[in-house]
Amino acid sequence: GIQVEQSPPDLILQEGANSTLRCNFSDSVNNLQWFHQNPWGQLINLFYIPSGTKQNGRLSATTVATERYSLLYISSSQTTDSGVYFCAPRTGANNLFFGTGTRLTVIP
Amino acid sequence: DTGVSQDPRHKITKRGQNVTFRCDPISEHNRLYWYRQTLGQGPEFLTYFQNEAQLEKSRLLSDRFSAERPKGSFSTLEIQRTEQGDSAMYLCASSSPPGSGANVLTFGAGSRLTVL
């Protein structure tokens, strides 16, 4: 299956700071989702972004499929942004492949 | 639309017992997925259904694991003769058919299994 590397593995931010999370993947993809996993384990879909750029409030994401990476931007971070962020690309197969995630802690 | 529902949310069992998890997908979604997540790792794919047909199984799905989706609606994941290594969060997701828009997977809240 596709290999997914996420960086940084851990990130601690002061509330109000901005951050960029990176996801590198090893193969061409036809689908990519970014998820936020909250402290209770629920995976929340943030973006479906196989290519291009999308924005949703304080979050935005960019995928450059030809260079096999995706970025998630978080601006003006809040304590509720804490949790684990997963990138999950998919190739021609039917399942998503997850990286090990970036654990974000936002401190007040 | 109440999202993807999973039951039970938590299960504690003794080694050697059988356990069954249920997943109710979003009603218009014909695709259903099971994933397993262990501590500190990302979710790992287990199996996938399109309607009632099980189309793909991971090598992680040993012969102690079986999944069904008999009428193309809800699905069950059964683990027989549980082992301590089966302790994990079991996640279910569903998605709409291809061509019907973005093929976005929506996850349930998960079923956490602890094997003593």
Short mmCIF file of C-alpha atoms in Angstrom, two decimals:
data_model
loop_
_atom_site.label_atom_id
_atom_site.label_comp_id
_atom_site.label_asym_id
_atom_site.label_seq_id
_atom_site.Cartn_x
_atom_site.Cartn_y
_atom_site.Cartn_z
CA GLY A 1 0.00 0.00 0.00
CA ILE A 2 0.84 3.65 -0.17
CA GLN A 3 3.33 5.00 2.41
CA VAL A 4 2.31 8.13 4.29
CA GLU A 5 4.65 10.33 6.31
CA GLN A 6 3.38 13.19 8.44
CA SER A 7 5.40 15.92 10.07
CA PRO A 8 5.93 17.10 12.66
CA PRO A 9 4.86 14.15 14.83
CA ASP A 10 4.15 16.45 17.76
CA LEU A 11 3.43 20.16 17.89
CA ILE A 12 2.76 22.46 20.83
CA LEU A 13 1.33 25.90 20.09
CA GLN A 14 0.35 28.92 22.07
CA GLU A 15 -3.28 29.84 21.50
CA GLY A 16 -3.51 32.25 18.57
CA ALA A 17 -0.46 30.91 16.74
CA ASN A 18 -0.45 29.56 13.19
CA SER A 19 0.90 26.21 12.03
CA THR A 20 1.48 24.07 8.96
CA LEU A 21 1.22 20.30 8.98
CA ARG A 22 2.77 18.33 6.15
CA CYS A 23 1.88 15.00 4.58
CA ASN A 24 4.11 13.20 2.07
CA PHE A 25 2.88 10.14 0.23
CA SER A 26 4.65 7.60 -1.90
CA ASP A 27 2.33 7.14 -4.87
CA SER A 28 -0.10 8.96 -7.13
CA VAL A 29 -3.45 9.49 -5.44
CA ASN A 30 -7.00 10.01 -6.63
CA ASN A 31 -8.39 10.96 -3.23
CA LEU A 32 -7.00 12.53 -0.07
CA GLN A 33 -8.76 13.43 3.15
CA TRP A 34 -7.56 15.30 6.23
CA PHE A 35 -9.09 14.27 9.55
CA HIS A 36 -9.04 15.61 13.08
CA GLN A 37 -9.30 12.97 15.80
CA ASN A 38 -10.66 14.46 18.99
CA PRO A 39 -9.75 13.25 22.49
CA TRP A 40 -12.70 10.84 22.44
CA GLY A 41 -11.40 9.13 19.32
CA GLN A 42 -13.91 10.49 16.82
CA LEU A 43 -12.44 11.10 13.37
CA ILE A 44 -13.85 14.28 11.89
CA ASN A 45 -13.43 14.89 8.18
CA LEU A 46 -11.83 18.29 7.58
CA PHE A 47 -11.15 18.25 3.86
CA TYR A 48 -11.57 16.10 0.81
CA ILE A 49 -8.74 17.45 -1.32
CA PRO A 50 -7.16 15.23 -3.99
CA SER A 51 -5.66 18.35 -5.58
CA GLY A 52 -5.72 22.12 -5.32
CA THR A 53 -6.54 24.34 -2.36
CA LYS A 54 -9.59 24.58 -0.14
CA GLN A 55 -10.42 26.77 2.83
CA ASN A 56 -12.88 26.32 5.66
CA GLY A 57 -12.78 29.06 8.27
CA ARG A 58 -9.43 29.06 10.04
CA LEU A 59 -8.33 25.91 8.24
CA SER A 60 -7.09 25.49 4.73
CA ALA A 61 -5.46 22.66 2.82
CA THR A 62 -3.39 22.33 -0.30
CA THR A 63 -2.52 19.16 -2.19
CA VAL A 64 0.11 19.09 -4.91
CA ALA A 65 -0.55 15.65 -6.31
CA THR A 66 2.27 15.79 -8.88
CA GLU A 67 4.78 16.33 -6.06
CA ARG A 68 3.03 13.90 -3.70
CA TYR A 69 2.40 16.11 -0.73
CA SER A 70 -0.40 17.88 1.07
CA LEU A 71 -0.37 20.68 3.62
CA LEU A 72 -2.87 21.62 6.31
CA TYR A 73 -2.79 25.19 7.61
CA ILE A 74 -4.27 26.13 10.95
CA SER A 75 -4.50 29.83 11.68
CA SER A 76 -5.26 31.55 14.99
CA SER A 77 -5.22 28.22 16.80
CA GLN A 78 -7.65 27.53 19.64
CA THR A 79 -7.51 25.00 22.45
CA THR A 80 -10.32 23.07 20.76
CA ASP A 81 -7.96 22.44 17.84
CA SER A 82 -5.98 20.05 20.03
CA GLY A 83 -5.97 16.43 18.97
CA VAL A 84 -4.38 14.31 16.28
CA TYR A 85 -4.48 15.30 12.63
CA PHE A 86 -4.37 12.54 10.05
CA CYS A 87 -3.72 12.68 6.35
CA ALA A 88 -5.27 9.78 4.42
CA PRO A 89 -4.60 9.41 0.72
CA ARG A 90 -6.08 6.78 -1.54
CA THR A 91 -4.82 5.35 -4.82
CA GLY A 92 -6.92 3.25 -7.15
CA ALA A 93 -7.81 0.91 -4.30
CA ASN A 94 -10.89 1.48 -2.25
CA ASN A 95 -9.41 2.16 1.15
CA LEU A 96 -7.69 5.16 2.67
CA PHE A 97 -4.13 4.79 3.97
CA PHE A 98 -3.41 6.70 7.15
CA GLY A 99 -0.16 8.14 8.41
CA THR A 100 0.78 8.13 12.10
CA GLY A 101 -0.58 11.63 12.48
CA THR A 102 0.50 14.92 13.99
CA ARG A 103 -0.44 15.39 17.64
CA LEU A 104 -1.29 19.04 18.23
CA THR A 105 -1.55 20.59 21.67
CA VAL A 106 -2.75 24.18 21.90
CA ILE A 107 -2.09 25.79 25.27
CA PRO A 108 -3.96 28.86 26.53
CA ASP B 1 -29.20 11.67 8.82
CA THR B 2 -27.65 10.69 12.12
CA GLY B 3 -24.22 9.84 10.79
CA VAL B 4 -22.44 6.51 11.22
CA SER B 5 -23.45 4.70 14.40
CA GLN B 6 -21.38 2.08 16.18
CA ASP B 7 -22.33 -0.17 19.05
CA PRO B 8 -21.13 -0.85 21.66
CA ARG B 9 -18.86 2.11 22.28
CA HIS B 10 -16.81 0.18 24.80
CA LYS B 11 -16.34 -3.53 25.34
CA ILE B 12 -14.22 -5.23 27.97
CA THR B 13 -13.83 -8.96 27.60
CA LYS B 14 -11.67 -11.80 28.79
CA ARG B 15 -9.18 -13.49 26.53
CA GLY B 16 -10.78 -16.30 24.57
CA GLN B 17 -14.27 -14.80 24.46
CA ASN B 18 -16.04 -13.79 21.26
CA VAL B 19 -17.14 -10.21 20.63
CA THR B 20 -19.32 -8.61 17.99
CA PHE B 21 -19.49 -4.98 16.91
CA ARG B 22 -22.26 -3.40 14.89
CA CYS B 23 -22.09 -0.50 12.46
CA ASP B 24 -25.03 1.38 10.95
CA PRO B 25 -23.84 3.52 8.03
CA ILE B 26 -25.35 6.70 6.67
CA SER B 27 -28.53 5.52 4.97
CA GLU B 28 -27.74 6.48 1.38
CA HIS B 29 -24.17 5.17 1.51
CA ASN B 30 -23.62 1.84 -0.21
CA ARG B 31 -19.97 1.47 0.78
CA LEU B 32 -18.92 0.44 4.27
CA TYR B 33 -15.42 0.09 5.71
CA TRP B 34 -13.91 -1.34 8.88
CA TYR B 35 -10.63 -0.04 10.29
CA ARG B 36 -8.64 -0.86 13.41
CA GLN B 37 -6.63 1.68 15.36
CA THR B 38 -4.11 0.81 18.06
CA LEU B 39 -2.63 3.27 20.51
CA GLY B 40 -0.39 5.85 18.88
CA GLN B 41 -1.04 4.64 15.35
CA GLY B 42 -3.25 5.70 12.50
CA PRO B 43 -6.25 3.59 11.52
CA GLU B 44 -5.47 0.46 9.49
CA PHE B 45 -7.84 -0.90 6.87
CA LEU B 46 -9.52 -4.22 7.64
CA THR B 47 -12.26 -4.77 5.08
CA TYR B 48 -14.69 -3.07 2.73
CA PHE B 49 -18.22 -3.77 1.46
CA GLN B 50 -20.11 -2.46 -1.51
CA ASN B 51 -23.74 -3.18 -0.73
CA GLU B 52 -23.71 -6.73 0.68
CA ALA B 53 -20.59 -7.85 -1.18
CA GLN B 54 -17.30 -7.98 0.74
CA LEU B 55 -14.89 -6.80 -1.94
CA GLU B 56 -11.60 -6.44 -0.14
CA LYS B 57 -9.97 -7.85 2.99
CA SER B 58 -6.69 -6.87 4.58
CA ARG B 59 -4.11 -9.43 5.63
CA LEU B 60 -4.71 -8.05 9.12
CA LEU B 61 -8.05 -9.82 9.08
CA SER B 62 -7.03 -13.20 10.46
CA ASP B 63 -9.34 -16.21 10.38
CA ARG B 64 -10.60 -15.20 13.83
CA PHE B 65 -12.17 -12.12 12.30
CA SER B 66 -15.31 -12.12 10.20
CA ALA B 67 -17.42 -9.30 8.86
CA GLU B 68 -20.86 -9.38 7.31
CA ARG B 69 -23.30 -6.99 5.74
CA PRO B 70 -26.19 -9.31 4.97
CA LYS B 71 -28.73 -6.88 3.54
CA GLY B 72 -26.42 -4.14 2.41
CA SER B 73 -27.35 -1.94 5.34
CA PHE B 74 -25.76 -2.48 8.77
CA SER B 75 -22.60 -4.52 9.22
CA THR B 76 -21.17 -6.65 12.00
CA LEU B 77 -17.55 -7.40 12.82
CA GLU B 78 -17.00 -10.50 14.95
CA ILE B 79 -13.77 -11.48 16.65
CA GLN B 80 -13.57 -15.05 17.88
CA ARG B 81 -11.26 -16.29 20.64
CA THR B 82 -10.06 -12.79 21.44
CA GLU B 83 -6.41 -12.19 22.26
CA GLN B 84 -4.84 -9.31 24.15
CA GLY B 85 -3.39 -8.05 20.88
CA ASP B 86 -6.92 -7.47 19.62
CA SER B 87 -7.32 -4.58 22.06
CA ALA B 88 -7.89 -1.56 19.85
CA MET B 89 -10.44 0.91 18.60
CA TYR B 90 -12.56 -0.55 15.81
CA LEU B 91 -13.77 2.15 13.44
CA CYS B 92 -16.49 1.95 10.83
CA ALA B 93 -16.87 4.34 7.92
CA SER B 94 -19.25 4.69 5.02
CA SER B 95 -19.24 6.54 1.71
CA SER B 96 -21.50 7.22 -1.20
CA PRO B 97 -21.17 5.45 -4.57
CA PRO B 98 -18.54 6.71 -7.01
CA GLY B 99 -19.83 9.28 -9.41
CA SER B 100 -22.29 10.68 -6.90
CA GLY B 101 -19.99 13.42 -5.77
CA ALA B 102 -16.89 13.52 -3.63
CA ASN B 103 -16.14 10.02 -2.39
CA VAL B 104 -15.72 11.10 1.19
CA LEU B 105 -15.46 8.56 3.99
CA THR B 106 -17.44 9.46 7.10
CA PHE B 107 -16.40 7.69 10.30
CA GLY B 108 -18.37 6.60 13.32
CA ALA B 109 -17.25 7.21 16.90
CA GLY B 110 -15.67 3.76 17.14
CA SER B 111 -15.93 0.73 19.39
CA ARG B 112 -13.12 0.41 21.90
CA LEU B 113 -12.19 -3.17 22.77
CA THR B 114 -10.16 -4.13 25.81
CA VAL B 115 -9.14 -7.76 26.15
CA LEU B 116 -8.02 -8.74 29.65
#
